[in-house]
PDB file of C-alpha atoms in Angstrom:
ATOM      1  CA  UNK Y   1    -141.869 -73.217 -54.137  1.00 79.00           C
ATOM      2  CA  UNK Y   2    -145.529 -73.812 -53.357  1.00 84.00           C
ATOM      3  CA  UNK Y   3    -146.243 -76.881 -51.229  1.00 91.00           C
ATOM      4  CA  UNK Y   4    -149.657 -78.568 -51.297  1.00 94.00           C
ATOM      5  CA  UNK Y   5    -150.838 -80.281 -48.118  1.00 97.00           C
ATOM      6  CA  UNK Y   6    -153.798 -82.617 -48.346  1.00 98.00           C
ATOM      7  CA  UNK Y   7    -155.948 -83.641 -45.405  1.00 97.00           C
ATOM      8  CA  UNK Y   8    -156.915 -85.969 -44.016  1.00 97.00           C
ATOM      9  CA  UNK Y   9    -154.396 -88.593 -45.017  1.00 97.00           C
ATOM     10  CA  UNK Y  10    -157.099 -91.259 -44.896  1.00 98.00           C
ATOM     11  CA  UNK Y  11    -160.862 -90.858 -44.905  1.00 97.00           C
ATOM     12  CA  UNK Y  12    -162.945 -93.842 -43.769  1.00 97.00           C
ATOM     13  CA  UNK Y  13    -166.517 -93.616 -44.992  1.00 97.00           C
ATOM     14  CA  UNK Y  14    -169.432 -95.805 -46.002  1.00 97.00           C
ATOM     15  CA  UNK Y  15    -171.033 -95.923 -49.446  1.00 97.00           C
ATOM     16  CA  UNK Y  16    -173.620 -93.176 -49.782  1.00 97.00           C
ATOM     17  CA  UNK Y  17    -171.815 -90.780 -47.455  1.00 97.00           C
ATOM     18  CA  UNK Y  18    -170.272 -87.458 -48.446  1.00 98.00           C
ATOM     19  CA  UNK Y  19    -166.493 -87.135 -48.698  1.00 98.00           C
ATOM     20  CA  UNK Y  20    -164.783 -83.797 -48.193  1.00 98.00           C
ATOM     21  CA  UNK Y  21    -161.110 -83.653 -49.141  1.00 98.00           C
ATOM     22  CA  UNK Y  22    -158.922 -80.635 -48.447  1.00 98.00           C
ATOM     23  CA  UNK Y  23    -155.907 -79.274 -50.299  1.00 97.00           C
ATOM     24  CA  UNK Y  24    -154.065 -76.356 -48.744  1.00 96.00           C
ATOM     25  CA  UNK Y  25    -151.358 -74.407 -50.556  1.00 92.00           C
ATOM     26  CA  UNK Y  26    -148.435 -72.729 -48.811  1.00 91.00           C
ATOM     27  CA  UNK Y  27    -148.983 -69.637 -50.991  1.00 86.00           C
ATOM     28  CA  UNK Y  28    -152.007 -68.291 -52.807  1.00 85.00           C
ATOM     29  CA  UNK Y  29    -152.822 -70.208 -55.994  1.00 80.00           C
ATOM     30  CA  UNK Y  30    -154.862 -68.925 -58.897  1.00 77.00           C
ATOM     31  CA  UNK Y  31    -158.103 -70.870 -59.036  1.00 71.00           C
ATOM     32  CA  UNK Y  32    -157.382 -71.435 -62.689  1.00 76.00           C
ATOM     33  CA  UNK Y  33    -154.494 -73.658 -61.749  1.00 86.00           C
ATOM     34  CA  UNK Y  34    -155.781 -76.368 -59.395  1.00 93.00           C
ATOM     35  CA  UNK Y  35    -156.711 -79.882 -60.467  1.00 96.00           C
ATOM     36  CA  UNK Y  36    -157.783 -83.136 -58.799  1.00 98.00           C
ATOM     37  CA  UNK Y  37    -156.869 -86.660 -59.902  1.00 98.00           C
ATOM     38  CA  UNK Y  38    -158.185 -90.063 -58.835  1.00 98.00           C
ATOM     39  CA  UNK Y  39    -155.946 -93.121 -58.692  1.00 98.00           C
ATOM     40  CA  UNK Y  40    -157.054 -96.677 -58.091  1.00 97.00           C
ATOM     41  CA  UNK Y  41    -154.627 -99.480 -57.159  1.00 95.00           C
ATOM     42  CA  UNK Y  42    -152.528-100.589 -60.101  1.00 94.00           C
ATOM     43  CA  UNK Y  43    -153.912 -97.888 -62.359  1.00 96.00           C
ATOM     44  CA  UNK Y  44    -152.701 -94.572 -63.713  1.00 97.00           C
ATOM     45  CA  UNK Y  45    -154.115 -91.357 -62.273  1.00 98.00           C
ATOM     46  CA  UNK Y  46    -157.226 -89.994 -63.957  1.00 98.00           C
ATOM     47  CA  UNK Y  47    -158.146 -86.312 -64.246  1.00 98.00           C
ATOM     48  CA  UNK Y  48    -161.347 -85.510 -62.334  1.00 98.00           C
ATOM     49  CA  UNK Y  49    -161.469 -81.732 -61.897  1.00 98.00           C
ATOM     50  CA  UNK Y  50    -159.453 -78.924 -63.501  1.00 96.00           C
ATOM     51  CA  UNK Y  51    -159.291 -75.174 -62.968  1.00 93.00           C
ATOM     52  CA  UNK Y  52    -160.713 -75.767 -59.461  1.00 94.00           C
ATOM     53  CA  UNK Y  53    -164.333 -76.223 -60.556  1.00 95.00           C
ATOM     54  CA  UNK Y  54    -164.538 -77.877 -63.972  1.00 97.00           C
ATOM     55  CA  UNK Y  55    -165.349 -81.559 -64.269  1.00 98.00           C
ATOM     56  CA  UNK Y  56    -163.282 -83.453 -66.824  1.00 97.00           C
ATOM     57  CA  UNK Y  57    -165.002 -85.480 -69.500  1.00 96.00           C
ATOM     58  CA  UNK Y  58    -166.571 -88.527 -67.904  1.00 96.00           C
ATOM     59  CA  UNK Y  59    -166.443 -87.244 -64.331  1.00 98.00           C
ATOM     60  CA  UNK Y  60    -169.793 -87.899 -62.618  1.00 97.00           C
ATOM     61  CA  UNK Y  61    -171.596 -84.862 -61.243  1.00 97.00           C
ATOM     62  CA  UNK Y  62    -171.354 -86.212 -57.686  1.00 98.00           C
ATOM     63  CA  UNK Y  63    -167.790 -84.867 -57.814  1.00 98.00           C
ATOM     64  CA  UNK Y  64    -167.397 -81.138 -57.297  1.00 98.00           C
ATOM     65  CA  UNK Y  65    -164.464 -78.809 -56.722  1.00 97.00           C
ATOM     66  CA  UNK Y  66    -164.347 -75.508 -54.915  1.00 96.00           C
ATOM     67  CA  UNK Y  67    -161.991 -73.070 -53.246  1.00 94.00           C
ATOM     68  CA  UNK Y  68    -159.713 -70.129 -53.826  1.00 92.00           C
ATOM     69  CA  UNK Y  69    -156.497 -68.604 -52.583  1.00 90.00           C
ATOM     70  CA  UNK Y  70    -154.853 -71.254 -50.436  1.00 92.00           C
ATOM     71  CA  UNK Y  71    -157.780 -73.556 -49.624  1.00 95.00           C
ATOM     72  CA  UNK Y  72    -159.363 -75.957 -52.079  1.00 96.00           C
ATOM     73  CA  UNK Y  73    -161.869 -78.770 -51.617  1.00 97.00           C
ATOM     74  CA  UNK Y  74    -162.980 -81.840 -53.513  1.00 98.00           C
ATOM     75  CA  UNK Y  75    -166.434 -83.036 -52.490  1.00 98.00           C
ATOM     76  CA  UNK Y  76    -167.938 -86.382 -53.412  1.00 98.00           C
ATOM     77  CA  UNK Y  77    -171.680 -86.463 -52.757  1.00 97.00           C
ATOM     78  CA  UNK Y  78    -172.963 -89.983 -52.200  1.00 96.00           C
ATOM     79  CA  UNK Y  79    -169.925 -92.238 -52.398  1.00 97.00           C
ATOM     80  CA  UNK Y  80    -170.216 -95.071 -54.891  1.00 97.00           C
ATOM     81  CA  UNK Y  81    -168.168 -98.286 -54.509  1.00 96.00           C
ATOM     82  CA  UNK Y  82    -165.935 -97.232 -57.419  1.00 96.00           C
ATOM     83  CA  UNK Y  83    -165.027 -93.960 -55.674  1.00 97.00           C
ATOM     84  CA  UNK Y  84    -162.844 -95.595 -53.039  1.00 96.00           C
ATOM     85  CA  UNK Y  85    -159.393 -94.599 -54.217  1.00 98.00           C
ATOM     86  CA  UNK Y  86    -156.556 -92.144 -53.621  1.00 98.00           C
ATOM     87  CA  UNK Y  87    -157.077 -88.522 -54.630  1.00 98.00           C
ATOM     88  CA  UNK Y  88    -154.338 -86.023 -55.454  1.00 98.00           C
ATOM     89  CA  UNK Y  89    -154.570 -82.288 -55.878  1.00 97.00           C
ATOM     90  CA  UNK Y  90    -152.186 -80.600 -58.288  1.00 96.00           C
ATOM     91  CA  UNK Y  91    -151.110 -77.027 -58.764  1.00 92.00           C
ATOM     92  CA  UNK Y  92    -149.893 -75.839 -62.123  1.00 85.00           C
ATOM     93  CA  UNK Y  93    -148.205 -72.525 -61.841  1.00 69.00           C
ATOM     94  CA  UNK Y  94    -147.927 -69.570 -64.114  1.00 60.00           C
ATOM     95  CA  UNK Y  95    -144.214 -69.985 -63.564  1.00 67.00           C
ATOM     96  CA  UNK Y  96    -144.654 -73.329 -65.307  1.00 70.00           C
ATOM     97  CA  UNK Y  97    -144.147 -75.580 -62.322  1.00 79.00           C
ATOM     98  CA  UNK Y  98    -146.243 -78.547 -61.395  1.00 90.00           C
ATOM     99  CA  UNK Y  99    -146.737 -79.764 -57.829  1.00 92.00           C
ATOM    100  CA  UNK Y 100    -148.826 -82.567 -56.368  1.00 96.00           C
ATOM    101  CA  UNK Y 101    -150.211 -82.961 -52.881  1.00 97.00           C
ATOM    102  CA  UNK Y 102    -149.302 -86.123 -51.001  1.00 98.00           C
ATOM    103  CA  UNK Y 103    -152.742 -87.673 -51.547  1.00 98.00           C
ATOM    104  CA  UNK Y 104    -155.849 -88.585 -49.548  1.00 98.00           C
ATOM    105  CA  UNK Y 105    -157.001 -92.184 -49.437  1.00 98.00           C
ATOM    106  CA  UNK Y 106    -160.766 -92.680 -49.303  1.00 98.00           C
ATOM    107  CA  UNK Y 107    -161.393 -96.130 -47.872  1.00 97.00           C
ATOM    108  CA  UNK Y 108    -164.475 -98.148 -47.052  1.00 93.00           C
ATOM    109  CA  UNK Y 109    -165.415 -97.959 -43.403  1.00 91.00           C
TER     110      UNK Y 109
ATOM    111  CA  UNK G   1    -157.854 -94.364 -80.115  1.00 93.00           C
ATOM    112  CA  UNK G   2    -156.280 -91.498 -78.214  1.00 95.00           C
ATOM    113  CA  UNK G   3    -153.629 -92.874 -75.876  1.00 96.00           C
ATOM    114  CA  UNK G   4    -150.039 -92.779 -74.736  1.00 97.00           C
ATOM    115  CA  UNK G   5    -148.066 -95.955 -74.101  1.00 97.00           C
ATOM    116  CA  UNK G   6    -144.850 -96.026 -72.104  1.00 98.00           C
ATOM    117  CA  UNK G   7    -142.068 -98.570 -72.490  1.00 98.00           C
ATOM    118  CA  UNK G   8    -138.400 -99.065 -71.731  1.00 98.00           C
ATOM    119  CA  UNK G   9    -138.468 -99.685 -68.010  1.00 97.00           C
ATOM    120  CA  UNK G  10    -136.413-102.381 -66.344  1.00 97.00           C
ATOM    121  CA  UNK G  11    -133.836-103.173 -63.697  1.00 98.00           C
ATOM    122  CA  UNK G  12    -130.612-101.159 -63.719  1.00 98.00           C
ATOM    123  CA  UNK G  13    -127.696-100.804 -61.314  1.00 98.00           C
ATOM    124  CA  UNK G  14    -127.000 -97.559 -59.468  1.00 98.00           C
ATOM    125  CA  UNK G  15    -125.075 -95.227 -61.741  1.00 98.00           C
ATOM    126  CA  UNK G  16    -126.571 -96.813 -64.830  1.00 98.00           C
ATOM    127  CA  UNK G  17    -128.700 -95.428 -67.631  1.00 98.00           C
ATOM    128  CA  UNK G  18    -132.025 -96.182 -69.256  1.00 98.00           C
ATOM    129  CA  UNK G  19    -134.181 -94.622 -71.969  1.00 98.00           C
ATOM    130  CA  UNK G  20    -137.949 -94.529 -71.571  1.00 98.00           C
ATOM    131  CA  UNK G  21    -140.332 -94.055 -74.481  1.00 98.00           C
ATOM    132  CA  UNK G  22    -143.852 -92.677 -74.668  1.00 98.00           C
ATOM    133  CA  UNK G  23    -145.674 -93.395 -77.920  1.00 97.00           C
ATOM    134  CA  UNK G  24    -148.628 -91.170 -78.715  1.00 96.00           C
ATOM    135  CA  UNK G  25    -151.531 -92.283 -80.870  1.00 95.00           C
ATOM    136  CA  UNK G  26    -154.696 -90.477 -81.883  1.00 95.00           C
ATOM    137  CA  UNK G  27    -152.990 -87.110 -81.542  1.00 94.00           C
ATOM    138  CA  UNK G  28    -149.710 -85.495 -82.465  1.00 93.00           C
ATOM    139  CA  UNK G  29    -146.961 -84.312 -80.112  1.00 92.00           C
ATOM    140  CA  UNK G  30    -146.629 -81.125 -82.165  1.00 92.00           C
ATOM    141  CA  UNK G  31    -150.037 -80.078 -80.808  1.00 94.00           C
ATOM    142  CA  UNK G  32    -149.603 -80.915 -77.137  1.00 95.00           C
ATOM    143  CA  UNK G  33    -146.995 -80.620 -74.430  1.00 94.00           C
ATOM    144  CA  UNK G  34    -146.193 -83.842 -72.627  1.00 96.00           C
ATOM    145  CA  UNK G  35    -144.877 -84.549 -69.148  1.00 97.00           C
ATOM    146  CA  UNK G  36    -143.214 -87.357 -67.260  1.00 98.00           C
ATOM    147  CA  UNK G  37    -144.518 -88.032 -63.749  1.00 98.00           C
ATOM    148  CA  UNK G  38    -143.199 -90.747 -61.449  1.00 98.00           C
ATOM    149  CA  UNK G  39    -144.475 -92.652 -58.453  1.00 98.00           C
ATOM    150  CA  UNK G  40    -142.192 -94.524 -56.103  1.00 98.00           C
ATOM    151  CA  UNK G  41    -143.620 -97.763 -54.658  1.00 96.00           C
ATOM    152  CA  UNK G  42    -146.359 -96.925 -52.166  1.00 95.00           C
ATOM    153  CA  UNK G  43    -145.745 -93.197 -52.508  1.00 97.00           C
ATOM    154  CA  UNK G  44    -147.383 -90.189 -54.153  1.00 97.00           C
ATOM    155  CA  UNK G  45    -146.944 -88.531 -57.525  1.00 97.00           C
ATOM    156  CA  UNK G  46    -143.836 -86.518 -58.384  1.00 97.00           C
ATOM    157  CA  UNK G  47    -143.557 -84.322 -61.465  1.00 95.00           C
ATOM    158  CA  UNK G  48    -140.358 -85.115 -63.392  1.00 97.00           C
ATOM    159  CA  UNK G  49    -140.139 -83.232 -66.694  1.00 96.00           C
ATOM    160  CA  UNK G  50    -142.021 -81.421 -69.457  1.00 95.00           C
ATOM    161  CA  UNK G  51    -141.518 -80.755 -73.162  1.00 95.00           C
ATOM    162  CA  UNK G  52    -143.735 -78.153 -74.819  1.00 93.00           C
ATOM    163  CA  UNK G  53    -145.548 -78.819 -78.089  1.00 94.00           C
ATOM    164  CA  UNK G  54    -143.135 -76.600 -80.018  1.00 93.00           C
ATOM    165  CA  UNK G  55    -140.051 -77.863 -78.133  1.00 93.00           C
ATOM    166  CA  UNK G  56    -139.301 -74.295 -77.082  1.00 92.00           C
ATOM    167  CA  UNK G  57    -139.750 -75.128 -73.418  1.00 91.00           C
ATOM    168  CA  UNK G  58    -138.420 -78.002 -71.385  1.00 94.00           C
ATOM    169  CA  UNK G  59    -137.896 -78.232 -67.671  1.00 93.00           C
ATOM    170  CA  UNK G  60    -137.136 -80.743 -64.935  1.00 94.00           C
ATOM    171  CA  UNK G  61    -137.878 -81.366 -61.309  1.00 93.00           C
ATOM    172  CA  UNK G  62    -135.072 -80.482 -58.901  1.00 93.00           C
ATOM    173  CA  UNK G  63    -134.394 -84.130 -58.024  1.00 95.00           C
ATOM    174  CA  UNK G  64    -133.620 -85.110 -61.636  1.00 97.00           C
ATOM    175  CA  UNK G  65    -132.267 -81.915 -63.204  1.00 96.00           C
ATOM    176  CA  UNK G  66    -128.847 -82.541 -64.746  1.00 97.00           C
ATOM    177  CA  UNK G  67    -129.377 -86.317 -64.825  1.00 98.00           C
ATOM    178  CA  UNK G  68    -132.508 -86.802 -66.959  1.00 98.00           C
ATOM    179  CA  UNK G  69    -133.123 -85.470 -70.476  1.00 98.00           C
ATOM    180  CA  UNK G  70    -136.476 -85.153 -72.235  1.00 97.00           C
ATOM    181  CA  UNK G  71    -136.715 -85.215 -76.021  1.00 97.00           C
ATOM    182  CA  UNK G  72    -138.960 -86.402 -78.830  1.00 96.00           C
ATOM    183  CA  UNK G  73    -139.014 -87.818 -82.352  1.00 95.00           C
ATOM    184  CA  UNK G  74    -141.816 -86.050 -84.181  1.00 93.00           C
ATOM    185  CA  UNK G  75    -141.748 -88.497 -87.080  1.00 93.00           C
ATOM    186  CA  UNK G  76    -142.606 -91.291 -84.655  1.00 94.00           C
ATOM    187  CA  UNK G  77    -144.843 -89.217 -82.352  1.00 93.00           C
ATOM    188  CA  UNK G  78    -142.733 -90.547 -79.522  1.00 96.00           C
ATOM    189  CA  UNK G  79    -141.438 -88.790 -76.416  1.00 97.00           C
ATOM    190  CA  UNK G  80    -138.314 -89.969 -74.641  1.00 98.00           C
ATOM    191  CA  UNK G  81    -136.805 -89.643 -71.196  1.00 98.00           C
ATOM    192  CA  UNK G  82    -133.105 -90.447 -70.941  1.00 98.00           C
ATOM    193  CA  UNK G  83    -132.214 -91.411 -67.381  1.00 98.00           C
ATOM    194  CA  UNK G  84    -128.537 -91.297 -66.376  1.00 98.00           C
ATOM    195  CA  UNK G  85    -126.600 -91.516 -63.106  1.00 98.00           C
ATOM    196  CA  UNK G  86    -129.507 -93.458 -61.690  1.00 98.00           C
ATOM    197  CA  UNK G  87    -129.966 -93.714 -57.938  1.00 98.00           C
ATOM    198  CA  UNK G  88    -131.906 -96.170 -55.800  1.00 98.00           C
ATOM    199  CA  UNK G  89    -134.378 -93.374 -55.054  1.00 98.00           C
ATOM    200  CA  UNK G  90    -135.221 -93.116 -58.774  1.00 98.00           C
ATOM    201  CA  UNK G  91    -137.040 -96.445 -58.487  1.00 98.00           C
ATOM    202  CA  UNK G  92    -140.614 -95.730 -59.543  1.00 98.00           C
ATOM    203  CA  UNK G  93    -143.342 -96.196 -62.101  1.00 98.00           C
ATOM    204  CA  UNK G  94    -142.825 -93.524 -64.738  1.00 98.00           C
ATOM    205  CA  UNK G  95    -145.955 -92.148 -66.372  1.00 98.00           C
ATOM    206  CA  UNK G  96    -146.293 -90.088 -69.504  1.00 97.00           C
ATOM    207  CA  UNK G  97    -149.110 -87.508 -69.389  1.00 97.00           C
ATOM    208  CA  UNK G  98    -150.545 -85.141 -71.994  1.00 97.00           C
ATOM    209  CA  UNK G  99    -150.818 -81.446 -71.130  1.00 94.00           C
ATOM    210  CA  UNK G 100    -153.988 -79.515 -71.880  1.00 94.00           C
ATOM    211  CA  UNK G 101    -153.946 -75.957 -70.548  1.00 89.00           C
ATOM    212  CA  UNK G 102    -151.316 -77.010 -68.004  1.00 88.00           C
ATOM    213  CA  UNK G 103    -153.276 -79.915 -66.444  1.00 92.00           C
ATOM    214  CA  UNK G 104    -152.898 -83.569 -67.431  1.00 96.00           C
ATOM    215  CA  UNK G 105    -155.884 -84.999 -69.285  1.00 96.00           C
ATOM    216  CA  UNK G 106    -154.434 -88.254 -70.613  1.00 97.00           C
ATOM    217  CA  UNK G 107    -152.110 -90.687 -68.834  1.00 98.00           C
ATOM    218  CA  UNK G 108    -150.405 -93.873 -69.878  1.00 97.00           C
ATOM    219  CA  UNK G 109    -150.261 -97.008 -67.764  1.00 97.00           C
ATOM    220  CA  UNK G 110    -146.651 -96.394 -66.823  1.00 98.00           C
ATOM    221  CA  UNK G 111    -143.368 -98.280 -66.993  1.00 98.00           C
ATOM    222  CA  UNK G 112    -141.464 -99.500 -63.943  1.00 98.00           C
ATOM    223  CA  UNK G 113    -137.849 -98.534 -63.372  1.00 98.00           C
ATOM    224  CA  UNK G 114    -136.007-100.404 -60.628  1.00 98.00           C
ATOM    225  CA  UNK G 115    -132.570 -99.220 -59.578  1.00 98.00           C
ATOM    226  CA  UNK G 116    -130.859-101.903 -57.547  1.00 97.00           C
ATOM    227  CA  UNK G 117    -127.519-103.590 -57.183  1.00 93.00           C
TER     228      UNK G 117
END
């Protein structure tokens, strides 16, 4: 079973700064099968990025995804007030399994 | 409006049962697979179960396999999750999520299940 480890657990930044979130898989993951979700308090998760690089409908272009193999990154260029939230990476496997990382909280410094 | 709406949550004693519903609107369950994902209070997301669009594939997370059953009523465009032998650790918000190419593009607001004596 592939385990996803996100780091850091909490990221304290100011509006306007760049956020770099990491998601590391215990085994190599196809880049076609990595997604990122944003969750705000009291709300459902929302798809941000799928297939490692592709922005979902409505995702601002300040969000970008990258990576391959076991290391994947979500970058937020120029944090806006509405970006402070928890972010989860997700692997969807060709063996039809779905795994989430434990989440990274981006908080206002 | 394209959405999924969960219902059926509540408070149940350990060992009890509950049936959750996920009503789809704006699309049909025969065109999309749908998943259940849960989130314990203050914790992260945990994948629970999936039913494929053609009902040929269903699967469960290890922590619920043998206790939970996923099904649907096509005539009502509604997905169900039958929860049995409930444990305290099953306490969570249960979300329904639509599958597009194996990632989840549409989520409901969730329904809270509390297992407590």
